[in-house]
Coordinates of C-alpha atoms in Angstrom, one line a residue:
M1 CA 49.6 -15.8 -16.4
P2 CA 49.3 -15.4 -20.4
D3 CA 52.4 -14.9 -22.5
Q4 CA 52.6 -11.2 -22.8
R5 CA 55.0 -11.4 -25.8
N6 CA 52.3 -11.1 -28.6
I7 CA 49.8 -9.3 -26.9
E8 CA 49.0 -5.9 -28.2
K9 CA 47.8 -3.1 -25.8
S10 CA 46.8 0.5 -25.8
P11 CA 48.7 3.1 -23.8
E12 CA 46.5 2.5 -20.9
G13 CA 47.1 -1.2 -21.1
V14 CA 43.9 -2.2 -22.6
V15 CA 44.3 -5.5 -24.9
I16 CA 43.6 -4.9 -28.6
L17 CA 42.6 -7.7 -31.1
D18 CA 42.7 -7.6 -34.8
Y19 CA 39.2 -8.0 -36.4
N20 CA 40.8 -10.3 -39.1
D21 CA 42.2 -12.4 -36.4
I22 CA 38.8 -13.1 -34.8
L23 CA 37.2 -13.3 -38.2
T24 CA 39.7 -16.2 -39.3
N25 CA 39.7 -17.8 -36.0
V26 CA 43.2 -17.2 -35.1
D27 CA 44.0 -18.6 -31.5
V28 CA 43.8 -15.4 -29.3
S29 CA 43.4 -17.3 -25.9
D30 CA 46.4 -15.4 -24.3
S31 CA 44.8 -12.1 -25.2
I32 CA 41.3 -13.2 -24.1
E33 CA 42.7 -14.1 -20.7
E34 CA 44.8 -10.9 -20.3
A35 CA 41.8 -8.9 -20.9
F36 CA 39.0 -10.8 -19.2
G37 CA 40.7 -13.3 -17.0
A38 CA 40.9 -13.8 -13.0
H39 CA 44.2 -12.2 -12.4
S40 CA 44.4 -9.0 -10.3
N41 CA 45.2 -6.4 -13.3
C42 CA 42.7 -7.5 -15.7
L43 CA 40.5 -4.6 -17.0
G44 CA 37.6 -6.8 -18.2
I45 CA 37.7 -4.8 -21.6
I46 CA 39.0 -5.4 -25.0
L47 CA 39.3 -3.3 -28.1
I48 CA 38.8 -4.5 -31.5
K49 CA 40.6 -2.8 -34.4
N50 CA 40.7 -2.9 -38.1
L51 CA 36.9 -3.1 -38.6
P52 CA 35.1 -2.9 -41.8
K53 CA 35.3 0.4 -43.2
D54 CA 31.5 1.0 -42.9
Y55 CA 31.5 1.0 -39.2
A56 CA 32.7 4.8 -39.1
E57 CA 29.6 5.8 -40.9
K58 CA 27.3 3.8 -38.9
R59 CA 28.7 5.2 -35.6
I60 CA 28.6 8.8 -36.7
R61 CA 25.2 8.5 -38.1
L62 CA 23.5 7.1 -34.9
L63 CA 25.5 9.1 -32.4
R64 CA 24.5 12.3 -33.8
L65 CA 21.0 11.3 -33.9
A66 CA 21.1 10.9 -30.2
S67 CA 21.4 14.7 -29.9
V68 CA 18.7 15.3 -32.7
F69 CA 16.2 13.0 -30.5
A70 CA 17.0 14.6 -27.3
K71 CA 16.3 18.1 -28.7
L72 CA 12.7 16.9 -29.7
P73 CA 9.9 18.5 -27.8
E74 CA 9.2 16.8 -24.6
D75 CA 5.7 15.8 -25.7
I76 CA 7.2 13.9 -28.7
K77 CA 9.7 12.1 -26.5
N78 CA 7.2 11.1 -24.1
K79 CA 5.3 9.1 -26.7
T80 CA 8.1 6.7 -26.7
V81 CA 8.3 6.3 -23.0
H82 CA 7.2 3.0 -21.6
K83 CA 7.0 2.7 -17.6
E84 CA 5.6 -0.9 -17.6
S85 CA 9.1 -2.0 -18.8
F86 CA 10.9 -0.3 -16.1
Y87 CA 11.7 2.5 -18.8
S88 CA 13.8 -0.3 -20.8
C89 CA 11.9 0.3 -23.9
G90 CA 12.2 3.6 -25.7
W91 CA 13.1 6.8 -24.1
S92 CA 14.2 7.3 -20.5
C93 CA 15.4 10.3 -18.7
G94 CA 15.0 11.0 -14.9
K95 CA 13.9 7.6 -14.0
E96 CA 17.1 5.7 -13.1
V97 CA 18.5 6.2 -9.6
M98 CA 22.2 7.1 -9.5
G99 CA 23.8 7.7 -6.2
G100 CA 20.5 7.9 -4.4
K101 CA 19.0 10.5 -6.8
L102 CA 17.0 10.4 -10.1
D103 CA 19.5 10.8 -12.9
Y104 CA 18.9 13.8 -15.2
L105 CA 22.3 14.2 -16.4
K106 CA 21.6 11.7 -19.4
G107 CA 18.8 10.4 -21.4
S108 CA 18.9 6.8 -22.9
Y109 CA 16.9 5.1 -25.8
Y110 CA 16.4 1.5 -25.4
A111 CA 15.6 -1.2 -28.0
N112 CA 16.3 -4.6 -29.2
P113 CA 18.4 -4.2 -32.5
K114 CA 17.7 -7.5 -33.8
Y115 CA 14.0 -8.3 -32.8
D116 CA 11.3 -5.7 -32.9
I117 CA 9.0 -8.3 -31.3
P118 CA 11.3 -10.7 -29.1
N119 CA 10.0 -14.3 -29.1
A120 CA 8.4 -15.0 -25.5
T121 CA 5.7 -16.8 -23.8
P122 CA 2.5 -15.0 -22.6
K123 CA 3.8 -15.1 -18.9
Q124 CA 7.3 -13.9 -20.0
K125 CA 5.6 -11.0 -21.7
L126 CA 3.6 -10.3 -18.5
E127 CA 6.6 -10.7 -16.0
F128 CA 9.5 -9.6 -18.0
P129 CA 8.2 -6.4 -20.2
M130 CA 11.8 -4.8 -20.0
Y131 CA 12.9 -7.7 -22.4
C132 CA 9.8 -8.8 -24.0
H133 CA 7.8 -5.6 -24.9
P134 CA 7.9 -4.8 -28.6
N135 CA 10.4 -2.1 -29.6
I136 CA 9.0 1.7 -29.7
W137 CA 10.3 4.0 -32.4
P138 CA 9.7 7.6 -33.2
K139 CA 8.6 6.7 -36.7
D140 CA 6.9 10.1 -37.4
A141 CA 9.2 12.6 -35.6
L142 CA 12.6 11.0 -36.8
P143 CA 12.1 8.1 -39.3
E144 CA 15.7 7.7 -40.1
F145 CA 16.2 6.8 -36.3
E146 CA 15.1 3.1 -36.4
H147 CA 17.1 2.0 -39.3
A148 CA 20.4 3.6 -37.9
F149 CA 19.9 2.1 -34.3
K150 CA 19.4 -1.3 -35.8
D151 CA 22.1 -1.1 -38.4
L152 CA 24.8 -0.1 -35.7
G153 CA 23.4 -2.6 -33.2
C154 CA 23.5 -5.6 -35.5
F155 CA 26.9 -4.6 -36.7
I156 CA 28.1 -4.8 -33.1
M157 CA 26.4 -8.1 -32.5
D158 CA 28.1 -9.5 -35.7
V159 CA 31.6 -8.6 -34.3
A160 CA 30.6 -9.5 -30.7
K161 CA 29.9 -13.2 -32.2
L162 CA 33.4 -13.5 -33.5
L163 CA 35.1 -12.4 -30.0
A164 CA 32.5 -14.7 -28.2
R165 CA 34.0 -17.8 -30.1
A166 CA 37.3 -17.0 -29.1
C167 CA 36.0 -16.5 -25.4
D168 CA 34.3 -20.0 -25.8
I169 CA 37.5 -21.6 -26.8
F170 CA 39.3 -20.0 -23.8
V171 CA 36.7 -21.0 -21.4
S172 CA 36.4 -24.6 -22.6
S173 CA 40.3 -25.0 -22.0
R174 CA 39.7 -23.8 -18.4
L175 CA 36.5 -25.3 -17.6
P176 CA 35.8 -28.6 -19.6
S177 CA 32.3 -28.9 -18.1
A178 CA 31.4 -25.4 -19.8
K179 CA 28.7 -25.7 -22.4
Q180 CA 30.0 -25.6 -25.8
N181 CA 30.0 -22.2 -27.9
Y182 CA 28.0 -21.0 -25.0
L183 CA 28.6 -17.1 -25.6
E184 CA 28.4 -17.4 -29.2
K185 CA 25.0 -18.9 -29.0
I186 CA 23.8 -16.5 -26.7
I187 CA 24.4 -13.7 -29.1
V188 CA 23.0 -15.7 -31.9
E189 CA 19.9 -17.1 -30.7
S190 CA 18.8 -15.1 -27.5
H191 CA 15.9 -12.5 -27.8
T192 CA 16.8 -10.6 -24.8
T193 CA 19.7 -8.3 -26.2
K194 CA 19.0 -4.7 -25.6
A195 CA 20.9 -1.7 -27.0
R196 CA 21.2 1.6 -25.3
L197 CA 21.8 5.0 -27.0
L198 CA 23.1 7.4 -24.5
H199 CA 23.1 11.0 -24.4
Y200 CA 24.8 12.9 -21.7
F201 CA 23.4 16.5 -21.5
P202 CA 25.9 19.4 -21.4
T203 CA 27.4 20.3 -18.2
Q204 CA 25.5 23.1 -16.6
L205 CA 27.6 25.9 -15.1
K206 CA 26.6 27.4 -11.8
D207 CA 27.4 30.8 -10.2
D208 CA 27.4 29.4 -6.7
K209 CA 30.4 27.3 -6.2
A210 CA 29.0 25.6 -3.2
T211 CA 26.0 24.2 -5.1
R212 CA 28.2 22.9 -8.2
D213 CA 27.7 19.2 -8.7
T214 CA 30.5 16.4 -8.3
R215 CA 32.0 17.4 -11.9
D216 CA 34.1 20.2 -10.3
S217 CA 36.0 17.8 -8.0
D218 CA 39.5 16.8 -8.8
E219 CA 38.7 13.4 -7.5
I220 CA 37.4 10.7 -10.1
E221 CA 33.7 11.2 -9.5
D222 CA 31.1 9.3 -11.1
S223 CA 29.1 12.2 -12.3
W224 CA 27.7 11.1 -15.6
C225 CA 27.3 7.4 -14.8
G226 CA 27.9 5.8 -11.3
W227 CA 30.3 2.8 -10.7
H228 CA 28.5 -0.5 -11.8
V229 CA 29.0 -4.0 -13.4
D230 CA 27.0 -4.8 -16.4
H231 CA 24.7 -7.7 -15.9
S232 CA 24.8 -8.8 -19.3
S233 CA 26.9 -11.6 -20.8
I234 CA 29.0 -9.1 -23.0
T235 CA 28.7 -5.4 -23.7
G236 CA 29.5 -3.9 -27.1
L237 CA 30.5 0.0 -26.9
T238 CA 31.4 2.5 -29.2
S239 CA 33.8 5.6 -28.8
A240 CA 31.9 8.4 -27.5
M241 CA 31.2 11.4 -29.8
Y242 CA 31.1 14.9 -28.3
L243 CA 29.0 17.4 -30.0
N244 CA 28.6 21.3 -30.1
E245 CA 24.9 21.6 -29.3
S246 CA 24.8 25.3 -30.1
D247 CA 24.9 24.3 -33.8
S248 CA 21.8 22.7 -35.3
T249 CA 24.1 20.5 -37.3
F250 CA 25.6 19.3 -34.2
P251 CA 29.3 19.1 -35.3
E252 CA 31.8 16.9 -33.5
V253 CA 34.2 18.3 -31.3
Q254 CA 37.3 17.3 -29.2
C255 CA 36.2 16.6 -25.5
P256 CA 37.6 19.9 -23.8
D257 CA 38.3 17.8 -20.5
P258 CA 41.1 15.0 -20.5
S259 CA 39.9 13.6 -17.3
S260 CA 36.3 13.0 -18.5
G261 CA 35.3 9.5 -19.9
L262 CA 35.3 6.0 -18.9
Y263 CA 36.9 4.6 -15.9
I264 CA 37.6 0.9 -14.9
K265 CA 38.4 -0.6 -11.6
T266 CA 40.3 -3.6 -11.6
K267 CA 40.3 -6.6 -9.0
S268 CA 43.2 -5.1 -7.2
K269 CA 41.2 -1.6 -6.8
K270 CA 43.3 0.0 -9.4
T271 CA 41.3 2.7 -11.3
V272 CA 42.3 3.1 -15.0
K273 CA 40.8 5.6 -17.4
V274 CA 40.3 3.9 -20.7
S275 CA 40.0 5.5 -24.3
I276 CA 38.3 4.0 -27.2
P277 CA 39.5 5.1 -30.6
K278 CA 36.8 6.3 -32.8
D279 CA 37.5 3.5 -35.3
Y280 CA 37.6 0.7 -32.8
L281 CA 34.8 -1.0 -30.9
A282 CA 35.3 -2.2 -26.9
F283 CA 33.6 -5.1 -25.3
Q284 CA 33.1 -5.5 -21.8
L285 CA 32.5 -8.6 -19.9
G286 CA 29.2 -8.8 -17.9
E287 CA 28.3 -10.6 -14.7
A288 CA 26.1 -13.3 -16.3
M289 CA 29.1 -14.4 -18.2
Q290 CA 31.5 -14.2 -15.2
L291 CA 28.9 -16.7 -13.5
A292 CA 28.6 -18.9 -16.4
S293 CA 32.4 -19.3 -17.0
G294 CA 33.0 -20.2 -13.3
N295 CA 34.9 -17.0 -12.6
N296 CA 37.5 -17.7 -14.9
L297 CA 36.3 -14.6 -16.9
L298 CA 35.8 -11.5 -14.6
A299 CA 33.4 -8.4 -15.1
T300 CA 34.8 -5.3 -13.6
P301 CA 33.2 -2.0 -12.2
H302 CA 33.3 1.2 -14.4
M303 CA 31.9 4.4 -14.5
V304 CA 31.8 7.7 -16.6
K305 CA 33.2 10.9 -15.3
G306 CA 31.7 14.1 -16.8
I307 CA 33.1 17.2 -18.1
S308 CA 34.3 19.5 -15.2
S309 CA 32.7 22.8 -14.8
N310 CA 35.9 24.3 -14.1
V311 CA 37.7 23.2 -17.6
K312 CA 38.7 26.1 -19.9
S313 CA 37.3 25.6 -23.3
E314 CA 37.3 27.6 -26.6
I315 CA 33.7 26.1 -26.8
P316 CA 31.4 26.7 -23.9
I317 CA 31.1 23.4 -22.1
N318 CA 27.3 24.0 -21.5
V319 CA 26.7 23.3 -25.2
I320 CA 29.0 20.1 -25.4
S321 CA 27.1 16.7 -25.1
R322 CA 28.5 13.3 -25.2
N323 CA 26.9 10.3 -26.9
T324 CA 27.7 6.8 -27.1
F325 CA 26.0 3.3 -27.8
A326 CA 26.0 0.1 -25.8
V327 CA 24.6 -3.3 -26.9
F328 CA 24.1 -5.6 -24.1
M329 CA 24.1 -9.3 -24.9
E330 CA 22.4 -11.4 -22.5
P331 CA 21.1 -15.0 -22.1
P332 CA 17.5 -16.1 -22.5
L333 CA 15.2 -15.6 -19.8
D334 CA 15.1 -19.1 -18.7
E335 CA 19.0 -19.7 -18.8
M336 CA 20.5 -20.2 -15.4
V337 CA 22.8 -17.5 -14.1
G338 CA 24.2 -19.2 -10.9
D339 CA 21.5 -20.6 -8.9
I340 CA 18.7 -18.4 -10.6
T341 CA 17.3 -17.9 -14.0
F342 CA 18.6 -14.8 -16.0
A343 CA 15.1 -13.4 -15.9
D344 CA 15.2 -13.1 -12.0
F345 CA 18.7 -12.0 -11.9
A346 CA 18.1 -9.2 -14.3
R347 CA 14.9 -8.3 -12.5
E348 CA 16.6 -7.7 -9.1
V349 CA 19.3 -5.5 -11.0
L350 CA 16.7 -3.4 -12.6
Q351 CA 14.4 -3.0 -9.7
S352 CA 17.5 -1.7 -7.6
H353 CA 17.8 1.1 -10.2
Y354 CA 14.4 2.3 -11.0

């Protein structure tokens, strides 16, 4: 177990690192082990504070644009839909299977924030369009969208590169046979990074109590995003933004339901609600990195609970949306993940969801 004395944590027990420490290569191995390690209470997530000041503006700009895009006419949004990539390029809504049903509770916009045209062989382009197809952008309908998406995505990747260096140092200390600078190289060199701008539609009120969805339950229900483990190496995640969609300026509002948000399940099956402060970034470990680390670092299941339709709010909950942004940093397609390539590993995951 790591030395707890110098490890900062949030009220929920999430490990917090200072951006300036990872920027200057301070040894944070104890914090990495406490956040991502193999012991039973690890949450598989870490928070980064004291980020460069321009982060706040980048976050607000893109997350507000998620609602702007979602409000566009269907025929405009449909121009960015790409079935051949398993809906992993451009707009996707009602295509992903959650809980055995097509998921219409949220919409997602997918793109590679670093490469508009990923470097890939003709065979890879044919077999793995989910990673190799060029980005699709709503250039005419929402021209500012592309820059905002890439700007925040690349910022998150830059922070992730610093965190990855610290993770690599820890893994090397536990697994001498591990590739040097493995995770950092993935973030710097891989062309498979995929970012996902998520728009969770407002909770719909229903008169018939018997027909209400699982968001009415007092139990922790996976009503906005089901329990899953990321198949990435590491995922960067912003704090969610809740917006009042009855106002055309989409002003930010407080979440009216304190039980709504991100939940994580530890190795010991304990479920913990995790809050990400607005000016922090969160990073979650993915299954690909767990395998590459020889299980010295562990990915944890997580889900998102929606706003209950029973909650009382000054602003009607059926006009409050939730937007967030995740960047999935993943190995090159030909990188081995366990006993198969990442390409085959990811294809199995995607085919199980679409």
